[in-house]
mmCIF file of C-alpha atoms and ligand atoms in Angstrom:
data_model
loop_
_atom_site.group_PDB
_atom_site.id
_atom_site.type_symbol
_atom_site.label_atom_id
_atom_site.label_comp_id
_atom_site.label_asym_id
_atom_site.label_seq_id
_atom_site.Cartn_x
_atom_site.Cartn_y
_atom_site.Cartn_z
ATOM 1 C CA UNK A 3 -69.754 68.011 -18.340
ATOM 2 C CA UNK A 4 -71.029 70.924 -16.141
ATOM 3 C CA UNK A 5 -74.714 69.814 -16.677
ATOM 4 C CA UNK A 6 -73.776 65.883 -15.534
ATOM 5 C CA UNK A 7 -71.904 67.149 -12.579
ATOM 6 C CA UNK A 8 -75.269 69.138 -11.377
ATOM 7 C CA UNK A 9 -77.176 66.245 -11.821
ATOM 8 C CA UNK A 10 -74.850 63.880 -10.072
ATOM 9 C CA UNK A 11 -74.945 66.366 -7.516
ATOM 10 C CA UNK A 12 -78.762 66.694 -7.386
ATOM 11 C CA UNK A 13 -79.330 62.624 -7.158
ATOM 12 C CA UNK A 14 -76.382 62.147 -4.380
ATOM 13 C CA UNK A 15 -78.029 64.756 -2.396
ATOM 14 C CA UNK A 16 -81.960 62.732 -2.817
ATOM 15 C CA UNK A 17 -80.662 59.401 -2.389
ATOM 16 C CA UNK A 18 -78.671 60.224 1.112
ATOM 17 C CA UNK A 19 -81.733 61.674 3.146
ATOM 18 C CA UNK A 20 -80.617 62.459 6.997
ATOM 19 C CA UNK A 21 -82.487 59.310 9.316
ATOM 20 C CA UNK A 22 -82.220 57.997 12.559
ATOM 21 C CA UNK A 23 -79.583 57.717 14.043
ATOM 22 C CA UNK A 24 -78.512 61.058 12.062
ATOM 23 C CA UNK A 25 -75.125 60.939 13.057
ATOM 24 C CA UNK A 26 -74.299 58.503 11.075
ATOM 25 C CA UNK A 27 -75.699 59.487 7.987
ATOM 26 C CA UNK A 28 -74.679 63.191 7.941
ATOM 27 C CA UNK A 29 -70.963 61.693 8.740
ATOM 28 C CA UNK A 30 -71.933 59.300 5.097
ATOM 29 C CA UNK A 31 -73.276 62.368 3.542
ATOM 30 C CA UNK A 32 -70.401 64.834 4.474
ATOM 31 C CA UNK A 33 -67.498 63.585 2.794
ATOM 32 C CA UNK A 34 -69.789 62.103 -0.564
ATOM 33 C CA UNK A 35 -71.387 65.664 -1.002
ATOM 34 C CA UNK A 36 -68.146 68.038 -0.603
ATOM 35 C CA UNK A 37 -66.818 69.169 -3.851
ATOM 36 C CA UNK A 38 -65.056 66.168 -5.575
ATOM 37 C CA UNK A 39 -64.244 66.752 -9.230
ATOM 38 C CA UNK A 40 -67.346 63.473 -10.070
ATOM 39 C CA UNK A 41 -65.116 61.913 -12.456
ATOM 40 C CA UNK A 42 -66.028 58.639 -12.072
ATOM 41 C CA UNK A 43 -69.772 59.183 -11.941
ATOM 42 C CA UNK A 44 -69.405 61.403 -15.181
ATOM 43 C CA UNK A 45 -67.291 58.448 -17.192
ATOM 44 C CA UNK A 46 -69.654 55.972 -15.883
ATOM 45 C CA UNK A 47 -72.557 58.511 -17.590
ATOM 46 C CA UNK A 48 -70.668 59.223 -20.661
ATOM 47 C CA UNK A 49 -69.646 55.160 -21.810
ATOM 48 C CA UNK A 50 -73.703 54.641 -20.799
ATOM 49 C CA UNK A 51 -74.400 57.546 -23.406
ATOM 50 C CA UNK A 52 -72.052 56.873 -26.081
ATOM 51 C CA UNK A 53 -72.934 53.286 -25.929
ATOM 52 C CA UNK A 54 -76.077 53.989 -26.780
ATOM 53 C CA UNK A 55 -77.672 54.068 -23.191
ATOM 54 C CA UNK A 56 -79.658 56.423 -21.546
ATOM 55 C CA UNK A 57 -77.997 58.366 -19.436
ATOM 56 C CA UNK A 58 -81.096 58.213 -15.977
ATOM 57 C CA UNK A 59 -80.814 54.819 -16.574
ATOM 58 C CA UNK A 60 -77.017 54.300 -14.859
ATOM 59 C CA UNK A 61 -77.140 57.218 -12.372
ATOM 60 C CA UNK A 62 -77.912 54.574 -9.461
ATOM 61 C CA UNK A 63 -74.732 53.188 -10.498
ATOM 62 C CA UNK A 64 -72.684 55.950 -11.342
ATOM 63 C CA UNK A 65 -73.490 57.927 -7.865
ATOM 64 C CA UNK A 66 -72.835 54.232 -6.221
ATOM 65 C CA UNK A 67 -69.429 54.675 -7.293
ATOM 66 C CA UNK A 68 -68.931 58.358 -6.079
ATOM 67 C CA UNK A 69 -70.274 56.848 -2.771
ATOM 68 C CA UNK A 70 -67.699 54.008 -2.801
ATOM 69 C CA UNK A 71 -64.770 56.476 -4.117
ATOM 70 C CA UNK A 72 -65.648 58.598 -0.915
ATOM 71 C CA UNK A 73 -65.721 55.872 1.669
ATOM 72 C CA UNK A 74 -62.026 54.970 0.085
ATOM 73 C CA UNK A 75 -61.546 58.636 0.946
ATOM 74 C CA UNK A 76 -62.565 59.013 3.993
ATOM 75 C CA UNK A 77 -60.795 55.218 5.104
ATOM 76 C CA UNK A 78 -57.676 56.761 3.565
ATOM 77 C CA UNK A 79 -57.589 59.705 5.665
ATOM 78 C CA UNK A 80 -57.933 58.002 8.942
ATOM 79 C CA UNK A 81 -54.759 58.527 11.222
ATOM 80 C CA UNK A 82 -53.530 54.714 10.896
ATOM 81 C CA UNK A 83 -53.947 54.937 6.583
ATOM 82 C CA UNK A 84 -52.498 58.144 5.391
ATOM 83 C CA UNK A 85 -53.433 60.496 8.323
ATOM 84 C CA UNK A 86 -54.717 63.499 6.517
ATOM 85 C CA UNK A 87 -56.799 66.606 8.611
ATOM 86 C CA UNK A 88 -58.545 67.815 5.027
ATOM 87 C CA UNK A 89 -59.919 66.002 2.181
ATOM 88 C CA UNK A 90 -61.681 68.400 -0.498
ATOM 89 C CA UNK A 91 -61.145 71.460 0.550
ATOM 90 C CA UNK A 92 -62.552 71.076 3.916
ATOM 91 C CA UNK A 93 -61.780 69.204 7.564
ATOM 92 C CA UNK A 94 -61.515 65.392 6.626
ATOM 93 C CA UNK A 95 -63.985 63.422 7.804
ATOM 94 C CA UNK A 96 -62.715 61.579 11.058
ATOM 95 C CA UNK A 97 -61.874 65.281 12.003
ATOM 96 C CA UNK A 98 -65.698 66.765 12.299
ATOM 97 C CA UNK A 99 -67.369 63.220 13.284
ATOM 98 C CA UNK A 100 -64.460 61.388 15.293
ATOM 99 C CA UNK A 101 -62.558 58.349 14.236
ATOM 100 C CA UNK A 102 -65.114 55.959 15.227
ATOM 101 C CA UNK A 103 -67.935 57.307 13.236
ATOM 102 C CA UNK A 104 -65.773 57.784 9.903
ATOM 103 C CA UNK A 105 -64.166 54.410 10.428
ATOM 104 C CA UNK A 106 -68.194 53.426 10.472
ATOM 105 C CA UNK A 107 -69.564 55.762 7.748
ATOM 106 C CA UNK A 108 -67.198 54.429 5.339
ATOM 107 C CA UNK A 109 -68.715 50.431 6.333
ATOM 108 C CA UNK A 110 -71.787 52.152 5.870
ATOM 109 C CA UNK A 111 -71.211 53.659 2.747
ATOM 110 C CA UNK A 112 -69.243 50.486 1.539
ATOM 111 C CA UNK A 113 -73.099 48.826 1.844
ATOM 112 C CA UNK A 114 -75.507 51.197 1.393
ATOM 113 C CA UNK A 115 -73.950 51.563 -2.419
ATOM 114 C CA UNK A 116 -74.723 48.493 -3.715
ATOM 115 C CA UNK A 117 -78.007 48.863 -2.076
ATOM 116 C CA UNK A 118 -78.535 51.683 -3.972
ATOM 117 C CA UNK A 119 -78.226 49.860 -7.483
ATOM 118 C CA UNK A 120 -80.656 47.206 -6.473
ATOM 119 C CA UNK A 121 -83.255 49.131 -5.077
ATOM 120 C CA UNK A 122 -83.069 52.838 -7.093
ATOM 121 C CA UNK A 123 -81.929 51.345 -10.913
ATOM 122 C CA UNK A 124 -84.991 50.379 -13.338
ATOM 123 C CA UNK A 125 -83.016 48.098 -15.118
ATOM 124 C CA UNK A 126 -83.041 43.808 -15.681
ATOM 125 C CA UNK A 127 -82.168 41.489 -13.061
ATOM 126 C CA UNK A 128 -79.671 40.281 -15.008
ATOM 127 C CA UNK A 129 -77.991 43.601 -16.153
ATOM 128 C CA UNK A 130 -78.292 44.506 -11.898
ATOM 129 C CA UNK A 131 -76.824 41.525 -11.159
ATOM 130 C CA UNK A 132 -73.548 42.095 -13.308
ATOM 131 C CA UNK A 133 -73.567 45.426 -12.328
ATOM 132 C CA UNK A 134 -73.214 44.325 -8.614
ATOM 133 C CA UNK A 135 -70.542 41.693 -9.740
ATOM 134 C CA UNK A 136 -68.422 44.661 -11.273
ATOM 135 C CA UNK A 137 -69.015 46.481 -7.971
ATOM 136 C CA UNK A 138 -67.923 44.276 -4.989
ATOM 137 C CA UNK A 139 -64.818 42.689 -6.976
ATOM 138 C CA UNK A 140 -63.737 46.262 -7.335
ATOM 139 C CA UNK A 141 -64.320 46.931 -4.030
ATOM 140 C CA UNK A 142 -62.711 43.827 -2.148
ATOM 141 C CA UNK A 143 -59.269 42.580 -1.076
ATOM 142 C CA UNK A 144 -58.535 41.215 -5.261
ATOM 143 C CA UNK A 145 -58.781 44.933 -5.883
ATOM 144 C CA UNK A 146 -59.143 48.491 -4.419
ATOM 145 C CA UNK A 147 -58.397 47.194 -0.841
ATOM 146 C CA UNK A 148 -55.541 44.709 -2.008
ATOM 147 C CA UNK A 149 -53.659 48.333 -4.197
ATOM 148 C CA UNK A 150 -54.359 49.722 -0.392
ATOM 149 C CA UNK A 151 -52.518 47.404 1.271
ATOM 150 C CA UNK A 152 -49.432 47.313 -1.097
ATOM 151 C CA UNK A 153 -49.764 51.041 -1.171
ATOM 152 C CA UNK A 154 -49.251 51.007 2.550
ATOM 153 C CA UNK A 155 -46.171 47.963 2.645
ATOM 154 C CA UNK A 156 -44.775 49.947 -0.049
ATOM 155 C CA UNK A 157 -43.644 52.769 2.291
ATOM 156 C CA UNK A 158 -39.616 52.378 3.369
ATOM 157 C CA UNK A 159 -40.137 49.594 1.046
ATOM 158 C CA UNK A 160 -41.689 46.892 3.072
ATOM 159 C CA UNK A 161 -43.253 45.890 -0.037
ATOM 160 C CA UNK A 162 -41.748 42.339 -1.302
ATOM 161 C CA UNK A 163 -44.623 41.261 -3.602
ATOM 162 C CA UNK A 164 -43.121 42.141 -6.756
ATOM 163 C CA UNK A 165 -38.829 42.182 -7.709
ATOM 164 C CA UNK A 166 -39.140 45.760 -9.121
ATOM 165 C CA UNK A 167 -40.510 48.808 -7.975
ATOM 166 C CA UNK A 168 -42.011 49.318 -11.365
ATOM 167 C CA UNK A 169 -43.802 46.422 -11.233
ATOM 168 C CA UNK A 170 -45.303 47.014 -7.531
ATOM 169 C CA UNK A 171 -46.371 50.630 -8.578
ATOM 170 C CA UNK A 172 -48.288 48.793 -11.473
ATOM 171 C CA UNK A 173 -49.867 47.147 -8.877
ATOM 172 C CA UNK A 174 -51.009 49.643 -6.646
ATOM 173 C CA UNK A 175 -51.975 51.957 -9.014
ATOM 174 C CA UNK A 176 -54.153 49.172 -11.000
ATOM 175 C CA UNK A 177 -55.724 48.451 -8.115
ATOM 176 C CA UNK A 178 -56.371 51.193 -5.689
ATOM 177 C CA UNK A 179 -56.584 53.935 -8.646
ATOM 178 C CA UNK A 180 -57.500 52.188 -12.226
ATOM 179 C CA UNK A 181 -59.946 50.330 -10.734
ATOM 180 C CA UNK A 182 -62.404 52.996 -10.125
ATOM 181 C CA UNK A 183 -62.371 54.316 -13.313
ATOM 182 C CA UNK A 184 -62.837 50.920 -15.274
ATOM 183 C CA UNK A 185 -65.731 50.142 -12.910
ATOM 184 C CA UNK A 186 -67.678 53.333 -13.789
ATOM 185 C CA UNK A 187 -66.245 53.095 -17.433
ATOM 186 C CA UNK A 188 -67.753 48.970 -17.763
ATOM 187 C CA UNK A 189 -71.002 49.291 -15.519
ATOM 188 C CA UNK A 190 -71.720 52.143 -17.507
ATOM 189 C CA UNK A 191 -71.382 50.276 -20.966
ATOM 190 C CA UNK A 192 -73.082 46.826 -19.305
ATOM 191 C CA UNK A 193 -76.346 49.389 -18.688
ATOM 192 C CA UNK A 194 -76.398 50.497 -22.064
ATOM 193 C CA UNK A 195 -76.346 46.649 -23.184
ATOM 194 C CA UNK A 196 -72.739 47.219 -24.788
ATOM 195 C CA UNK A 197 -71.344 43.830 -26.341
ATOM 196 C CA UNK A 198 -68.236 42.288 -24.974
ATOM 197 C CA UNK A 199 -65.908 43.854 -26.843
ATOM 198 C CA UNK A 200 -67.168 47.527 -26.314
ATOM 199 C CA UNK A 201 -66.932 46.063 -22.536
ATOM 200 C CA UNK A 202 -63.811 45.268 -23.080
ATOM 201 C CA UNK A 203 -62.164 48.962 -24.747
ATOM 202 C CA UNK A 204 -63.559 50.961 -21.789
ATOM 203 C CA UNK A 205 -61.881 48.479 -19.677
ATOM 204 C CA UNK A 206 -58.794 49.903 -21.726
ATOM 205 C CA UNK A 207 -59.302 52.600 -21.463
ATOM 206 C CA UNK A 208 -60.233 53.144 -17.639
ATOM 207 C CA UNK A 209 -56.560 51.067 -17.095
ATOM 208 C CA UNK A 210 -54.601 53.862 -19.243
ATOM 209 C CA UNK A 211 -56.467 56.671 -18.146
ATOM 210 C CA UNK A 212 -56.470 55.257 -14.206
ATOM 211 C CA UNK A 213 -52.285 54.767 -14.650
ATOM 212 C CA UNK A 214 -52.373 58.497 -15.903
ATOM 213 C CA UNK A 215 -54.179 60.020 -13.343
ATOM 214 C CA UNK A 216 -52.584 58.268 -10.455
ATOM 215 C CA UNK A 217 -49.553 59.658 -11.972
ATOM 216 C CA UNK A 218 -50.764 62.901 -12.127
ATOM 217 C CA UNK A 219 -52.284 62.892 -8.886
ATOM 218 C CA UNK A 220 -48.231 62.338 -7.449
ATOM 219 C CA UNK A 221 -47.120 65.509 -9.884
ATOM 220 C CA UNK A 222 -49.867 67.595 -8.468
ATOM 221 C CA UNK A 223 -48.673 66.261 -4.640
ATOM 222 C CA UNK A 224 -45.303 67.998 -5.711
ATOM 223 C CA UNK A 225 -45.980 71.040 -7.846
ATOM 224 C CA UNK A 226 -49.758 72.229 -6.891
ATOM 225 C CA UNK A 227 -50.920 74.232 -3.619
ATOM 226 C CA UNK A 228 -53.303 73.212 -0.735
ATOM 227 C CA UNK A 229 -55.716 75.478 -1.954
ATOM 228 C CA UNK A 230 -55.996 74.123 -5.734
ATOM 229 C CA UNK A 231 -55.830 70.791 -4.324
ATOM 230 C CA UNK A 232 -57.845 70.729 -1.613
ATOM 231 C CA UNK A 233 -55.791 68.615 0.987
ATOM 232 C CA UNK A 234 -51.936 68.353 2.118
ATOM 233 C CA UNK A 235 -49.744 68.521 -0.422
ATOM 234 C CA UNK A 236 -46.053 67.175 -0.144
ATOM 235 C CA UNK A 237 -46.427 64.359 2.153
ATOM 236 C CA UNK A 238 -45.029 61.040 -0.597
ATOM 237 C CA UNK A 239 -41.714 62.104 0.048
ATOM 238 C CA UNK A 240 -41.860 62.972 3.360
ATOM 239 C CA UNK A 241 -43.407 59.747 3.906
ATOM 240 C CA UNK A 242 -40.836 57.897 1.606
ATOM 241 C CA UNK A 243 -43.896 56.543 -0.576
ATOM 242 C CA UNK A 244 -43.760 54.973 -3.630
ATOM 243 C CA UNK A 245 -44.906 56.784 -6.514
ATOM 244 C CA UNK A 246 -43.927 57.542 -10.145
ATOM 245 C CA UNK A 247 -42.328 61.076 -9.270
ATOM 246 C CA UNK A 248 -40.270 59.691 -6.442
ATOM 247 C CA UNK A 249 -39.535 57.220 -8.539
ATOM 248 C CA UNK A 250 -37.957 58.631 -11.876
ATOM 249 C CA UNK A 251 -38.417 62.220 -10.876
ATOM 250 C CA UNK A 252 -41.161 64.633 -12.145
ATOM 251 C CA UNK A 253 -39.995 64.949 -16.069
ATOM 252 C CA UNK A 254 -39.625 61.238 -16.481
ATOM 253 C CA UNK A 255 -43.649 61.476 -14.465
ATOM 254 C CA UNK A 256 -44.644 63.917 -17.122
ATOM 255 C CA UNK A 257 -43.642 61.843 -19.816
ATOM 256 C CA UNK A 258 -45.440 58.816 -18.565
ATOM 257 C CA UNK A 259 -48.868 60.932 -18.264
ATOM 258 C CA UNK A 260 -48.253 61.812 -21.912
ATOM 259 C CA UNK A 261 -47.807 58.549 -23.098
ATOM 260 C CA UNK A 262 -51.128 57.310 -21.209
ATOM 261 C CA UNK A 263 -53.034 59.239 -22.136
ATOM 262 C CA UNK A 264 -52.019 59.124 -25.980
ATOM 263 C CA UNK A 265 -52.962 55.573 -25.504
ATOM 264 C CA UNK A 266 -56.067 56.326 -23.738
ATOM 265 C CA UNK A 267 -56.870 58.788 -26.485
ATOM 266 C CA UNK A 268 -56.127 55.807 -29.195
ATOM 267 C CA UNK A 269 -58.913 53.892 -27.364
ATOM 268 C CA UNK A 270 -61.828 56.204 -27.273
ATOM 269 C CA UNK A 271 -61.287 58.876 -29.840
ATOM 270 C CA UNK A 272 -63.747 57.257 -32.306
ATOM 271 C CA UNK A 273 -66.857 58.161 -30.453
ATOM 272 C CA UNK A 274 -66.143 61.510 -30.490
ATOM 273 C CA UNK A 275 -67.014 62.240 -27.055
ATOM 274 C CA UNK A 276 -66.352 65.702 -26.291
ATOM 275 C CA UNK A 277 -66.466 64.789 -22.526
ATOM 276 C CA UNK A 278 -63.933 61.838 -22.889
ATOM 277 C CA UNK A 279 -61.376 64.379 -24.974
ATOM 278 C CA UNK A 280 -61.802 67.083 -22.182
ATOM 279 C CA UNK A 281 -61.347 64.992 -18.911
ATOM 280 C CA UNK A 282 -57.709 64.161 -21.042
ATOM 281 C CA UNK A 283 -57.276 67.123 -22.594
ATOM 282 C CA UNK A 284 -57.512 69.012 -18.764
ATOM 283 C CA UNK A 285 -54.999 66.751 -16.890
ATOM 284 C CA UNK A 286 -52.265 67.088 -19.333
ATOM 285 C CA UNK A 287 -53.469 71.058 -19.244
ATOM 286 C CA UNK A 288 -52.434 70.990 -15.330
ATOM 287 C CA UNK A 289 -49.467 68.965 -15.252
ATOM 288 C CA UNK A 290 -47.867 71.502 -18.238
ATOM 289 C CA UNK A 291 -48.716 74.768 -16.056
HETATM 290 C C1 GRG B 316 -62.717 49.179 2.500
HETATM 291 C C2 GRG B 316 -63.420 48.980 0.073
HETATM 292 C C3 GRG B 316 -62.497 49.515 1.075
HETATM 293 C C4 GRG B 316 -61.481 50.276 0.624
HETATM 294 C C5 GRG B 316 -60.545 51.018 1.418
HETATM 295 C C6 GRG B 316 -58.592 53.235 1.779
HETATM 296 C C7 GRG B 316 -58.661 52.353 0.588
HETATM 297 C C8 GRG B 316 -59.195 50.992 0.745
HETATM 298 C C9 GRG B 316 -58.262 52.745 -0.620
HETATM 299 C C10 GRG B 316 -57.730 54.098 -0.891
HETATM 300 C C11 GRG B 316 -57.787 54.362 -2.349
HETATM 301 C C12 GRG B 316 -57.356 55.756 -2.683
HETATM 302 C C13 GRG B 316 -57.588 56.864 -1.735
HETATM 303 C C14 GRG B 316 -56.802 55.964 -3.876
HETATM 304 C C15 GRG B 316 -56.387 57.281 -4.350
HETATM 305 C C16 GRG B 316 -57.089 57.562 -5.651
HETATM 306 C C17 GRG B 316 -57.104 59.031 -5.953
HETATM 307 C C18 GRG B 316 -56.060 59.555 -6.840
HETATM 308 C C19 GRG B 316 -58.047 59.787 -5.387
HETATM 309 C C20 GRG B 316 -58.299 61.214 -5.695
HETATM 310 O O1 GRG B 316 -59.346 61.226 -6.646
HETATM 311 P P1 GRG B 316 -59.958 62.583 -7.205
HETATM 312 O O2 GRG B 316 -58.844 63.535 -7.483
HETATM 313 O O3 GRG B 316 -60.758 63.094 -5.923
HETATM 314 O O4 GRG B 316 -60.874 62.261 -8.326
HETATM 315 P P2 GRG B 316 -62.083 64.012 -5.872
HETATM 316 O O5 GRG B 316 -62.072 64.569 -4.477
HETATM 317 O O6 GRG B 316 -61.980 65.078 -6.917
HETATM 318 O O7 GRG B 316 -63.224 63.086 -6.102
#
């Protein structure tokens, strides 16, 4: 896991080079090269590997998607989203480069991703161009954007989409959370030429793990610090969001983690992927300390 992270690392810091005008591209490079936890460019490694892939083969793709998990970061900061002054440990974005340029370095990042696949991946048209089709329906309003915008209505519950809350937390968290995941999880198997129905199970399994770790992510909001976390912690309820924990509380949260990620565990335990069984294994670890 350690050794995928470092070369993650490695290829986000070649493919961003600092141009004219600079500004903008050390305000893309910032918040893409602080230390995120790479999950999604890791699973989008891994499903290429135990697919059968090789792993150089889908690192255009898989550090696309840490570049397109950032700019959702760095939108999602912004003082009209969820108005947060850190993000990984260190001043968010809008708060070193202005409002302005972060509003613009996420546009930029939203485009220069995709760009990346096309230009940097040694792979078939055909495989690029699915890859690419994966990509911008993630990105757009039928997915990460539209689990934004619920996300947002859902606050003082504004949110009328759905008759249960249940059912409107499905929604958001399939589609500004999940989503992520089962884009690095498919892309990943697509490079390795995966058939349809290998396509399909990391699709599975991206949704289960996705539901878990959104879940998580609202139990570590309650019972982790700023430091382990890296950014405000204990702003759902003050903001009266809706989440699993303010939901049903945090045991009923816990439970629901469990469950997911039994399911997830059902899914992918038969290829024996020791990075798979760790990236579950560690977030039950933190929501039982
Ligand atoms: C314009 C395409 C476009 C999208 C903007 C702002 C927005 C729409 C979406 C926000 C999505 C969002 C912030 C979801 C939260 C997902 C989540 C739990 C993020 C934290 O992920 P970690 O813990 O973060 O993997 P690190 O920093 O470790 O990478």
């Amino acid at each position: 896991m350690n050794k995928y992270i470092e070369l993650v690392n490695e290829k986000l810091n070649e493919y961003m080079p600092i141009i004219y005008p600079e500004k903008i591209f050390k305000s893309m490079k910032y918040t893409v090269t602080l230390p995120g936890k790479r999950l999604r460019p890791v699973m989008c490694l891994e499903a290429c590997k135990i697919m059968g892939g090789k792993i150089e083969d889908a690192m255009p793709t898989a550090c696309a998607i840490e570049m397109l998990h950032a700019q959702s970061l760095i939108h999602d900061d912004l003082p009209c989203m969820d108005d947060d002054s850190f993000r990984r440990g260190k001043p968010s974005n809008h708060m070193v480069f202005g409002e302005a340029i972060a509003v613009l370095a996420g546009d930029a990042l939203l485009s220069f991703a995709p760009q990346l696949i096309i230009e940097k991946s040694k792979l078939s048209s055909d495989i690029i161009l699915k890859v690419l089709h994966e990509f911008v329906s993630s990105a757009g309003a039928y997915q990460l954007i539209g689990g934004q915008v619920v996300d947002i209505l859902s606050e003082e519950g504004r949110c009328k989409l759905y008759d249960s809350d249940e059912e409107t937390l499905k929604y958001i968290h399939t589609n500004k959370t999940a989503v992520l995941f089962k884009l690095a999880l498919k892309t990943g198997a697509i490079i390795a030429g995966a058939g349809e129905e290998q396509i399909k199970e990391m699709e599975d399994f991206g949704q289960k793990f996705g539901l878990a770790f959104q879940i998580y992510d609202d139990i570590m909001d309650e019972i982790s610090s700023f430091e382990e976390l890296g950014k405000t912690i204990g702003k759902d309820k003050d903001a009266g969001k809706l989440t699993y924990v303010t939901l049903y509380g945090l045991d009923k949260a816990k439970e629901k983690v469990h469950e997911l990620i039994s399911d997830a565990h059902s899914i992918i335990d038969k290829y024996n992927s020791e990075i798979f069984e760790s990236i579950l294994d560690k977030i039950l670890e933190k929501i039982n300390k």
